[in-house]
């Protein structure tokens, strides 16, 4: 784990090349966020495998086969975190995962990678990433078999363009984000986030008065799309005595038909009262696909009349008052809750769906009904 510009990719590429050259690896798995990232960064990039390889030991790169083949017969296969199931089956004795914090499906990708890492006497994996407090990175760091190497942006200052170094340090030095992006600190909670982990409490739900399935749909459904948030929540009691339970997180990167079927499945599983969907981005799409899958299910469209943070603040207040209970640990949702701020680049799809569900149950956030 190292800061921006430290040379993480170069370190990973050099490690792979040295292990293959020494004969300690014959089957290698290379994993990036997307196929383009694997090609442009890990393989063909300025610090990638082809660049750091000596002329006499440069591998043959065959993009159509997603493979690299070295002169000694060692072979590497290329995978994408957008398709973790591709890692089911293939075996390796060495692996490299680059920028793990950006992976589309981090847990599924890593677990499948580990299941295949079973050849030879000492199969190993190197991960190169700027830190981020996602569940997977915290889990890897905590494992006894993990060796963590850290470095800061300043460690590689001599090799960085002056303009880049001045820009990135001027912008982030002295900030919490700078501790993460420059000095590679693994910060579990981001200052400015509305939630803290201390707010979360867990337990089984009682008999609930109402159950809502909320959908925050992604605008597109290709492999690089945002996720569609699908959260199920219920409530019991009345007025100031009302309490809330988060029952399920069915979010993911899905086509409209798939997330509609997931929402309907969640509706039936929890005997929900209705499905609600945000229409700011999806327009009539949500109602159309829900009606296609299940014409008779009660559905209501909701439209945001305030910004994301303003809508989320009343819901965060419910957590502070210990009125919301999670029926289990929802790692992806909770990681997003304690790290998302108004300045974050990523879309908080799970948070959005959570806010819609609890807002509908509590009436705490103004909604314009479409």
mmCIF file of C-alpha atoms in Angstrom:
data_model
loop_
_atom_site.group_PDB
_atom_site.id
_atom_site.type_symbol
_atom_site.label_atom_id
_atom_site.label_comp_id
_atom_site.label_asym_id
_atom_site.label_seq_id
_atom_site.Cartn_x
_atom_site.Cartn_y
_atom_site.Cartn_z
ATOM 1 C CA UNK A 1 0.000 0.000 0.000
ATOM 2 C CA UNK A 2 1.552 3.251 -1.099
ATOM 3 C CA UNK A 3 0.732 6.821 -2.048
ATOM 4 C CA UNK A 4 0.097 8.173 -5.519
ATOM 5 C CA UNK A 5 3.198 8.153 -7.700
ATOM 6 C CA UNK A 6 5.160 5.868 -5.371
ATOM 7 C CA UNK A 7 5.730 3.235 -8.038
ATOM 8 C CA UNK A 8 3.269 0.520 -7.026
ATOM 9 C CA UNK A 9 2.748 -0.724 -10.570
ATOM 10 C CA UNK A 10 6.489 -0.813 -11.197
ATOM 11 C CA UNK A 11 6.961 -2.807 -7.990
ATOM 12 C CA UNK A 12 4.310 -5.341 -9.014
ATOM 13 C CA UNK A 13 5.659 -5.708 -12.540
ATOM 14 C CA UNK A 14 9.248 -6.143 -11.334
ATOM 15 C CA UNK A 15 8.141 -8.757 -8.801
ATOM 16 C CA UNK A 16 6.312 -10.813 -11.420
ATOM 17 C CA UNK A 17 9.217 -10.647 -13.876
ATOM 18 C CA UNK A 18 11.804 -11.613 -11.243
ATOM 19 C CA UNK A 19 9.779 -14.593 -10.011
ATOM 20 C CA UNK A 20 9.229 -15.880 -13.546
ATOM 21 C CA UNK A 21 12.856 -15.315 -14.552
ATOM 22 C CA UNK A 22 14.074 -17.197 -11.447
ATOM 23 C CA UNK A 23 11.854 -20.159 -12.313
ATOM 24 C CA UNK A 24 9.731 -19.788 -9.179
ATOM 25 C CA UNK A 25 6.533 -19.187 -11.166
ATOM 26 C CA UNK A 26 5.102 -20.915 -14.213
ATOM 27 C CA UNK A 27 1.420 -19.987 -14.114
ATOM 28 C CA UNK A 28 0.582 -16.391 -13.293
ATOM 29 C CA UNK A 29 -2.758 -14.603 -12.903
ATOM 30 C CA UNK A 30 -2.913 -10.845 -13.496
ATOM 31 C CA UNK A 31 -6.008 -8.995 -12.250
ATOM 32 C CA UNK A 32 -7.011 -5.368 -12.828
ATOM 33 C CA UNK A 33 -10.221 -3.380 -12.506
ATOM 34 C CA UNK A 34 -11.003 -3.759 -16.223
ATOM 35 C CA UNK A 35 -9.374 -5.462 -19.235
ATOM 36 C CA UNK A 36 -8.283 -2.015 -20.430
ATOM 37 C CA UNK A 37 -6.545 -1.339 -17.112
ATOM 38 C CA UNK A 38 -4.716 -4.659 -17.339
ATOM 39 C CA UNK A 39 -3.530 -3.837 -20.850
ATOM 40 C CA UNK A 40 -2.758 -0.137 -20.422
ATOM 41 C CA UNK A 41 -1.218 -0.247 -16.943
ATOM 42 C CA UNK A 42 -0.041 -3.720 -15.944
ATOM 43 C CA UNK A 43 1.247 -4.858 -19.335
ATOM 44 C CA UNK A 44 1.830 -2.035 -21.836
ATOM 45 C CA UNK A 45 2.139 0.884 -19.425
ATOM 46 C CA UNK A 46 5.329 2.836 -18.741
ATOM 47 C CA UNK A 47 5.840 0.730 -15.602
ATOM 48 C CA UNK A 48 4.184 -2.423 -16.905
ATOM 49 C CA UNK A 49 5.587 -5.873 -17.495
ATOM 50 C CA UNK A 50 6.672 -5.264 -21.102
ATOM 51 C CA UNK A 51 8.513 -2.067 -20.140
ATOM 52 C CA UNK A 52 10.473 -3.548 -17.225
ATOM 53 C CA UNK A 53 11.380 -6.787 -19.011
ATOM 54 C CA UNK A 54 14.923 -7.053 -20.459
ATOM 55 C CA UNK A 55 15.038 -7.565 -24.240
ATOM 56 C CA UNK A 56 16.272 -11.112 -23.858
ATOM 57 C CA UNK A 57 13.419 -12.078 -21.514
ATOM 58 C CA UNK A 58 10.472 -10.121 -22.869
ATOM 59 C CA UNK A 59 7.198 -12.087 -22.909
ATOM 60 C CA UNK A 60 5.026 -12.527 -25.991
ATOM 61 C CA UNK A 61 1.814 -10.598 -25.413
ATOM 62 C CA UNK A 62 -1.269 -11.983 -27.186
ATOM 63 C CA UNK A 63 -4.240 -9.701 -26.422
ATOM 64 C CA UNK A 64 -6.750 -11.961 -28.182
ATOM 65 C CA UNK A 65 -5.781 -14.819 -25.861
ATOM 66 C CA UNK A 66 -5.506 -12.577 -22.777
ATOM 67 C CA UNK A 67 -2.069 -14.032 -22.197
ATOM 68 C CA UNK A 68 1.666 -13.417 -21.832
ATOM 69 C CA UNK A 69 4.213 -16.141 -22.570
ATOM 70 C CA UNK A 70 7.857 -15.867 -21.466
ATOM 71 C CA UNK A 71 10.827 -17.476 -23.232
ATOM 72 C CA UNK A 72 11.107 -20.124 -20.494
ATOM 73 C CA UNK A 73 7.517 -21.260 -21.053
ATOM 74 C CA UNK A 74 5.941 -19.480 -18.091
ATOM 75 C CA UNK A 75 2.507 -18.129 -18.893
ATOM 76 C CA UNK A 76 0.296 -15.381 -17.483
ATOM 77 C CA UNK A 77 -3.456 -15.037 -17.958
ATOM 78 C CA UNK A 78 -5.245 -11.696 -17.673
ATOM 79 C CA UNK A 79 -8.468 -11.201 -15.724
ATOM 80 C CA UNK A 80 -10.844 -8.371 -14.879
ATOM 81 C CA UNK A 81 -12.594 -7.649 -11.582
ATOM 82 C CA UNK A 82 -15.703 -6.888 -13.620
ATOM 83 C CA UNK A 83 -15.981 -10.619 -14.365
ATOM 84 C CA UNK A 84 -14.849 -12.491 -11.234
ATOM 85 C CA UNK A 85 -16.293 -15.799 -12.445
ATOM 86 C CA UNK A 86 -13.536 -15.974 -15.072
ATOM 87 C CA UNK A 87 -11.220 -16.859 -12.190
ATOM 88 C CA UNK A 88 -13.205 -19.954 -11.328
ATOM 89 C CA UNK A 89 -11.204 -22.991 -12.412
ATOM 90 C CA UNK A 90 -7.830 -21.674 -13.667
ATOM 91 C CA UNK A 91 -4.914 -22.477 -11.349
ATOM 92 C CA UNK A 92 -1.786 -20.451 -10.636
ATOM 93 C CA UNK A 93 1.337 -20.377 -8.502
ATOM 94 C CA UNK A 94 1.698 -16.576 -8.614
ATOM 95 C CA UNK A 95 -0.732 -13.679 -8.908
ATOM 96 C CA UNK A 96 -0.750 -9.907 -9.063
ATOM 97 C CA UNK A 97 -3.779 -7.755 -8.265
ATOM 98 C CA UNK A 98 -3.384 -4.072 -9.140
ATOM 99 C CA UNK A 99 -5.317 -1.189 -7.510
ATOM 100 C CA UNK A 100 -7.503 -3.515 -5.498
ATOM 101 C CA UNK A 101 -9.447 -0.630 -4.015
ATOM 102 C CA UNK A 102 -10.956 0.166 -7.435
ATOM 103 C CA UNK A 103 -12.099 -3.369 -8.276
ATOM 104 C CA UNK A 104 -15.702 -3.718 -9.393
ATOM 105 C CA UNK A 105 -16.417 -6.821 -7.316
ATOM 106 C CA UNK A 106 -13.480 -6.882 -4.895
ATOM 107 C CA UNK A 107 -14.496 -9.688 -2.535
ATOM 108 C CA UNK A 108 -15.700 -12.096 -5.220
ATOM 109 C CA UNK A 109 -12.658 -11.406 -7.400
ATOM 110 C CA UNK A 110 -10.159 -11.856 -4.574
ATOM 111 C CA UNK A 111 -11.784 -15.026 -3.238
ATOM 112 C CA UNK A 112 -11.849 -16.642 -6.676
ATOM 113 C CA UNK A 113 -8.236 -15.585 -7.217
ATOM 114 C CA UNK A 114 -7.239 -17.221 -3.931
ATOM 115 C CA UNK A 115 -9.128 -20.449 -4.720
ATOM 116 C CA UNK A 116 -7.014 -20.852 -7.864
ATOM 117 C CA UNK A 117 -3.715 -19.929 -6.195
ATOM 118 C CA UNK A 118 -2.831 -23.535 -5.385
ATOM 119 C CA UNK A 119 0.053 -24.667 -7.600
ATOM 120 C CA UNK A 120 3.607 -25.261 -6.420
ATOM 121 C CA UNK A 121 5.008 -25.286 -2.897
ATOM 122 C CA UNK A 122 4.756 -21.587 -2.110
ATOM 123 C CA UNK A 123 1.979 -19.928 -4.136
ATOM 124 C CA UNK A 124 1.933 -16.193 -3.518
ATOM 125 C CA UNK A 125 0.076 -13.068 -4.552
ATOM 126 C CA UNK A 126 1.224 -9.457 -4.597
ATOM 127 C CA UNK A 127 -1.378 -6.718 -4.317
ATOM 128 C CA UNK A 128 -0.537 -3.125 -5.245
ATOM 129 C CA UNK A 129 -2.965 -0.402 -4.236
ATOM 130 C CA UNK A 130 -3.513 2.989 -2.752
ATOM 131 C CA UNK A 131 -5.285 2.203 0.528
ATOM 132 C CA UNK A 132 -9.012 2.525 1.026
ATOM 133 C CA UNK A 133 -11.023 1.182 3.958
ATOM 134 C CA UNK A 134 -13.055 -1.297 1.930
ATOM 135 C CA UNK A 135 -13.784 -4.582 3.658
ATOM 136 C CA UNK A 136 -11.487 -6.613 1.428
ATOM 137 C CA UNK A 137 -8.380 -4.492 2.041
ATOM 138 C CA UNK A 138 -9.001 -4.467 5.790
ATOM 139 C CA UNK A 139 -9.414 -8.246 5.705
ATOM 140 C CA UNK A 140 -6.215 -8.812 3.723
ATOM 141 C CA UNK A 141 -4.179 -6.529 6.002
ATOM 142 C CA UNK A 142 -5.469 -8.353 9.094
ATOM 143 C CA UNK A 143 -4.510 -11.837 7.870
ATOM 144 C CA UNK A 144 -1.464 -13.466 9.487
ATOM 145 C CA UNK A 145 -0.094 -14.535 6.109
ATOM 146 C CA UNK A 146 -0.013 -10.971 4.754
ATOM 147 C CA UNK A 147 3.156 -8.886 4.641
ATOM 148 C CA UNK A 148 2.373 -5.184 4.264
ATOM 149 C CA UNK A 149 4.849 -2.821 2.623
ATOM 150 C CA UNK A 150 4.102 0.917 2.742
ATOM 151 C CA UNK A 151 5.459 3.949 0.972
ATOM 152 C CA UNK A 152 4.547 7.582 0.423
ATOM 153 C CA UNK A 153 4.465 9.836 -2.607
ATOM 154 C CA UNK A 154 7.498 11.623 -1.175
ATOM 155 C CA UNK A 155 9.599 8.435 -1.385
ATOM 156 C CA UNK A 156 9.610 8.671 -5.173
ATOM 157 C CA UNK A 157 9.797 12.449 -5.478
ATOM 158 C CA UNK A 158 13.040 12.361 -7.484
ATOM 159 C CA UNK A 159 11.315 10.427 -10.277
ATOM 160 C CA UNK A 160 8.094 12.422 -10.448
ATOM 161 C CA UNK A 161 7.390 15.420 -12.630
ATOM 162 C CA UNK A 162 7.710 18.606 -10.601
ATOM 163 C CA UNK A 163 4.348 19.864 -11.806
ATOM 164 C CA UNK A 164 2.613 16.660 -10.717
ATOM 165 C CA UNK A 165 4.325 16.577 -7.331
ATOM 166 C CA UNK A 166 3.534 20.235 -6.609
ATOM 167 C CA UNK A 167 -0.074 19.836 -7.672
ATOM 168 C CA UNK A 168 -0.848 16.697 -5.693
ATOM 169 C CA UNK A 169 0.983 17.682 -2.517
ATOM 170 C CA UNK A 170 -0.348 21.241 -2.645
ATOM 171 C CA UNK A 171 -3.890 19.968 -2.911
ATOM 172 C CA UNK A 172 -3.820 17.118 -0.400
ATOM 173 C CA UNK A 173 -0.972 17.608 2.083
ATOM 174 C CA UNK A 174 -2.289 18.308 5.566
ATOM 175 C CA UNK A 175 -5.725 16.822 4.822
ATOM 176 C CA UNK A 176 -7.260 13.511 5.816
ATOM 177 C CA UNK A 177 -7.457 12.519 2.174
ATOM 178 C CA UNK A 178 -3.753 13.338 1.892
ATOM 179 C CA UNK A 179 -2.966 10.911 4.691
ATOM 180 C CA UNK A 180 -4.552 8.239 2.509
ATOM 181 C CA UNK A 181 -3.543 9.314 -0.996
ATOM 182 C CA UNK A 182 -0.019 10.590 -0.226
ATOM 183 C CA UNK A 183 1.088 8.741 2.910
ATOM 184 C CA UNK A 184 -0.866 5.493 2.390
ATOM 185 C CA UNK A 185 -2.608 5.438 5.740
ATOM 186 C CA UNK A 186 -5.541 3.060 5.927
ATOM 187 C CA UNK A 187 -8.187 5.389 7.351
ATOM 188 C CA UNK A 188 -11.266 3.499 8.451
ATOM 189 C CA UNK A 189 -13.638 6.469 8.586
ATOM 190 C CA UNK A 190 -13.523 9.672 6.566
ATOM 191 C CA UNK A 191 -13.994 12.987 8.362
ATOM 192 C CA UNK A 192 -17.081 14.609 6.941
ATOM 193 C CA UNK A 193 -18.915 11.311 6.512
ATOM 194 C CA UNK A 194 -22.382 11.324 8.059
ATOM 195 C CA UNK A 195 -21.997 7.906 9.653
ATOM 196 C CA UNK A 196 -19.462 6.367 12.040
ATOM 197 C CA UNK A 197 -19.083 2.680 12.760
ATOM 198 C CA UNK A 198 -20.052 3.288 16.379
ATOM 199 C CA UNK A 199 -23.554 4.131 15.107
ATOM 200 C CA UNK A 200 -24.162 0.614 13.793
ATOM 201 C CA UNK A 201 -26.010 -1.880 15.959
ATOM 202 C CA UNK A 202 -27.074 -5.395 15.079
ATOM 203 C CA UNK A 203 -29.873 -7.718 15.980
ATOM 204 C CA UNK A 204 -32.849 -9.719 14.702
ATOM 205 C CA UNK A 205 -36.003 -7.821 13.758
ATOM 206 C CA UNK A 206 -39.314 -8.094 15.599
ATOM 207 C CA UNK A 207 -42.623 -8.378 13.789
ATOM 208 C CA UNK A 208 -42.553 -5.345 11.500
ATOM 209 C CA UNK A 209 -45.398 -2.997 10.672
ATOM 210 C CA UNK A 210 -44.104 -2.016 7.227
ATOM 211 C CA UNK A 211 -41.372 -3.230 4.871
ATOM 212 C CA UNK A 212 -40.067 -1.240 1.901
ATOM 213 C CA UNK A 213 -37.823 -2.238 -1.009
ATOM 214 C CA UNK A 214 -35.998 0.836 -2.368
ATOM 215 C CA UNK A 215 -34.219 1.046 -5.724
ATOM 216 C CA UNK A 216 -31.634 3.624 -6.790
ATOM 217 C CA UNK A 217 -31.189 2.647 -10.452
ATOM 218 C CA UNK A 218 -28.009 3.097 -12.454
ATOM 219 C CA UNK A 219 -28.476 5.105 -15.639
ATOM 220 C CA UNK A 220 -26.597 2.542 -17.750
ATOM 221 C CA UNK A 221 -25.983 -1.205 -17.462
ATOM 222 C CA UNK A 222 -22.604 -1.837 -19.100
ATOM 223 C CA UNK A 223 -19.625 -3.289 -17.231
ATOM 224 C CA UNK A 224 -18.326 0.125 -16.153
ATOM 225 C CA UNK A 225 -21.690 1.401 -14.907
ATOM 226 C CA UNK A 226 -22.460 2.489 -11.376
ATOM 227 C CA UNK A 227 -24.195 -0.060 -9.208
ATOM 228 C CA UNK A 228 -27.946 -0.155 -8.727
ATOM 229 C CA UNK A 229 -28.745 0.223 -5.056
ATOM 230 C CA UNK A 230 -31.411 -2.156 -3.698
ATOM 231 C CA UNK A 231 -32.061 -1.949 0.043
ATOM 232 C CA UNK A 232 -34.840 -3.566 2.087
ATOM 233 C CA UNK A 233 -35.840 -1.955 5.379
ATOM 234 C CA UNK A 234 -38.721 -2.270 7.817
ATOM 235 C CA UNK A 235 -40.186 -0.423 10.777
ATOM 236 C CA UNK A 236 -42.184 -1.049 13.911
ATOM 237 C CA UNK A 237 -43.881 1.205 16.404
ATOM 238 C CA UNK A 238 -45.420 4.613 15.933
ATOM 239 C CA UNK A 239 -44.277 8.226 16.227
ATOM 240 C CA UNK A 240 -41.241 8.812 18.427
ATOM 241 C CA UNK A 241 -41.244 5.139 19.380
ATOM 242 C CA UNK A 242 -40.778 3.994 15.795
ATOM 243 C CA UNK A 243 -37.701 1.832 15.161
ATOM 244 C CA UNK A 244 -36.118 0.661 11.899
ATOM 245 C CA UNK A 245 -34.343 -2.470 10.675
ATOM 246 C CA UNK A 246 -32.183 -2.834 7.579
ATOM 247 C CA UNK A 247 -33.023 -6.311 6.325
ATOM 248 C CA UNK A 248 -31.114 -6.840 3.081
ATOM 249 C CA UNK A 249 -28.686 -5.304 0.592
ATOM 250 C CA UNK A 250 -29.278 -6.653 -2.890
ATOM 251 C CA UNK A 251 -27.265 -3.962 -4.679
ATOM 252 C CA UNK A 252 -24.999 -4.693 -7.615
ATOM 253 C CA UNK A 253 -24.108 -3.934 -11.197
ATOM 254 C CA UNK A 254 -27.078 -5.250 -13.158
ATOM 255 C CA UNK A 255 -29.154 -4.731 -16.269
ATOM 256 C CA UNK A 256 -32.614 -3.189 -15.742
ATOM 257 C CA UNK A 257 -34.318 -6.555 -16.117
ATOM 258 C CA UNK A 258 -31.944 -8.140 -13.601
ATOM 259 C CA UNK A 259 -32.310 -5.451 -10.932
ATOM 260 C CA UNK A 260 -36.070 -5.453 -11.404
ATOM 261 C CA UNK A 261 -36.166 -9.214 -10.805
ATOM 262 C CA UNK A 262 -33.870 -8.808 -7.794
ATOM 263 C CA UNK A 263 -36.135 -6.121 -6.326
ATOM 264 C CA UNK A 264 -39.236 -8.271 -6.874
ATOM 265 C CA UNK A 265 -37.480 -11.272 -5.320
ATOM 266 C CA UNK A 266 -36.597 -9.160 -2.273
ATOM 267 C CA UNK A 267 -40.205 -7.907 -2.126
ATOM 268 C CA UNK A 268 -41.508 -11.466 -1.986
ATOM 269 C CA UNK A 269 -38.815 -12.732 0.387
ATOM 270 C CA UNK A 270 -39.602 -10.113 3.031
ATOM 271 C CA UNK A 271 -43.340 -9.800 2.335
ATOM 272 C CA UNK A 272 -42.820 -6.098 1.664
ATOM 273 C CA UNK A 273 -45.585 -3.530 1.399
ATOM 274 C CA UNK A 274 -44.259 -1.798 -1.715
ATOM 275 C CA UNK A 275 -41.293 -1.091 -3.960
ATOM 276 C CA UNK A 276 -40.142 2.501 -4.397
ATOM 277 C CA UNK A 277 -37.736 3.752 -7.049
ATOM 278 C CA UNK A 278 -35.906 7.004 -7.672
ATOM 279 C CA UNK A 279 -36.846 8.524 -11.017
ATOM 280 C CA UNK A 280 -34.339 11.397 -11.247
ATOM 281 C CA UNK A 281 -32.141 9.379 -13.582
ATOM 282 C CA UNK A 282 -34.311 6.463 -14.582
ATOM 283 C CA UNK A 283 -37.483 8.339 -15.517
ATOM 284 C CA UNK A 284 -40.277 5.886 -16.309
ATOM 285 C CA UNK A 285 -37.754 3.079 -16.688
ATOM 286 C CA UNK A 286 -38.122 1.823 -13.116
ATOM 287 C CA UNK A 287 -41.899 1.568 -13.256
ATOM 288 C CA UNK A 288 -41.782 -0.021 -16.714
ATOM 289 C CA UNK A 289 -39.340 -2.812 -15.862
ATOM 290 C CA UNK A 290 -40.973 -3.508 -12.481
ATOM 291 C CA UNK A 291 -44.382 -3.785 -14.127
ATOM 292 C CA UNK A 292 -42.915 -6.072 -16.779
ATOM 293 C CA UNK A 293 -41.616 -8.468 -14.147
ATOM 294 C CA UNK A 294 -44.538 -8.217 -11.712
ATOM 295 C CA UNK A 295 -47.542 -6.157 -12.907
ATOM 296 C CA UNK A 296 -49.483 -6.335 -9.634
ATOM 297 C CA UNK A 297 -46.796 -5.322 -7.117
ATOM 298 C CA UNK A 298 -47.428 -1.961 -5.391
ATOM 299 C CA UNK A 299 -44.913 0.559 -6.685
ATOM 300 C CA UNK A 300 -44.269 4.251 -6.032
ATOM 301 C CA UNK A 301 -41.863 6.575 -7.817
ATOM 302 C CA UNK A 302 -39.930 9.119 -5.755
ATOM 303 C CA UNK A 303 -38.100 12.193 -6.954
ATOM 304 C CA UNK A 304 -35.267 13.936 -5.110
ATOM 305 C CA UNK A 305 -36.027 17.506 -4.130
ATOM 306 C CA UNK A 306 -32.758 17.983 -2.217
ATOM 307 C CA UNK A 307 -29.085 17.052 -2.689
ATOM 308 C CA UNK A 308 -27.750 13.692 -1.556
ATOM 309 C CA UNK A 309 -26.246 14.957 1.688
ATOM 310 C CA UNK A 310 -29.341 16.945 2.649
ATOM 311 C CA UNK A 311 -31.511 13.876 2.061
ATOM 312 C CA UNK A 312 -29.157 11.664 4.048
ATOM 313 C CA UNK A 313 -28.757 13.879 7.119
ATOM 314 C CA UNK A 314 -32.133 12.994 8.743
ATOM 315 C CA UNK A 315 -31.378 9.303 8.220
ATOM 316 C CA UNK A 316 -27.928 9.661 9.806
ATOM 317 C CA UNK A 317 -29.697 11.310 12.745
ATOM 318 C CA UNK A 318 -31.824 8.178 13.180
ATOM 319 C CA UNK A 319 -28.621 6.156 13.438
ATOM 320 C CA UNK A 320 -27.220 8.570 16.017
ATOM 321 C CA UNK A 321 -30.390 8.122 18.050
ATOM 322 C CA UNK A 322 -29.893 4.335 17.890
ATOM 323 C CA UNK A 323 -33.214 3.903 16.122
ATOM 324 C CA UNK A 324 -31.805 1.861 13.223
ATOM 325 C CA UNK A 325 -30.612 -1.736 13.562
ATOM 326 C CA UNK A 326 -28.895 -3.877 10.924
ATOM 327 C CA UNK A 327 -29.909 -7.525 10.941
ATOM 328 C CA UNK A 328 -26.323 -8.439 10.047
ATOM 329 C CA UNK A 329 -23.102 -6.769 8.943
ATOM 330 C CA UNK A 330 -23.631 -5.292 5.484
ATOM 331 C CA UNK A 331 -19.963 -4.688 4.738
ATOM 332 C CA UNK A 332 -20.240 -2.963 1.356
ATOM 333 C CA UNK A 333 -23.066 -0.718 2.520
ATOM 334 C CA UNK A 334 -21.391 0.160 5.821
ATOM 335 C CA UNK A 335 -18.034 0.850 4.164
ATOM 336 C CA UNK A 336 -19.779 3.273 1.828
ATOM 337 C CA UNK A 337 -21.607 4.925 4.718
ATOM 338 C CA UNK A 338 -18.472 5.725 6.746
ATOM 339 C CA UNK A 339 -16.353 6.849 3.790
ATOM 340 C CA UNK A 340 -18.745 8.802 1.539
ATOM 341 C CA UNK A 341 -18.625 12.583 1.768
ATOM 342 C CA UNK A 342 -20.075 15.313 -0.404
ATOM 343 C CA UNK A 343 -16.634 15.592 -2.062
ATOM 344 C CA UNK A 344 -16.422 11.896 -2.945
ATOM 345 C CA UNK A 345 -16.130 10.965 -6.615
ATOM 346 C CA UNK A 346 -17.998 7.667 -6.379
ATOM 347 C CA UNK A 347 -21.767 7.433 -6.587
ATOM 348 C CA UNK A 348 -23.224 6.268 -3.218
ATOM 349 C CA UNK A 349 -25.793 3.946 -4.750
ATOM 350 C CA UNK A 350 -26.311 1.786 -1.666
ATOM 351 C CA UNK A 351 -26.608 4.854 0.569
ATOM 352 C CA UNK A 352 -29.139 6.401 -1.813
ATOM 353 C CA UNK A 353 -31.339 3.296 -1.697
ATOM 354 C CA UNK A 354 -30.980 3.117 2.100
ATOM 355 C CA UNK A 355 -32.014 6.762 2.427
ATOM 356 C CA UNK A 356 -35.040 6.261 0.184
ATOM 357 C CA UNK A 357 -36.182 3.201 2.158
ATOM 358 C CA UNK A 358 -35.816 4.769 5.607
ATOM 359 C CA UNK A 359 -37.235 8.082 4.398
ATOM 360 C CA UNK A 360 -40.351 6.319 3.162
ATOM 361 C CA UNK A 361 -40.715 4.532 6.486
ATOM 362 C CA UNK A 362 -40.041 7.585 8.644
ATOM 363 C CA UNK A 363 -41.307 10.453 6.533
ATOM 364 C CA UNK A 364 -38.180 12.347 7.600
ATOM 365 C CA UNK A 365 -37.037 13.540 4.155
ATOM 366 C CA UNK A 366 -39.196 15.653 1.793
ATOM 367 C CA UNK A 367 -40.001 13.671 -1.329
ATOM 368 C CA UNK A 368 -41.758 14.781 -4.467
ATOM 369 C CA UNK A 369 -43.922 11.942 -5.726
ATOM 370 C CA UNK A 370 -43.720 11.393 -9.463
#
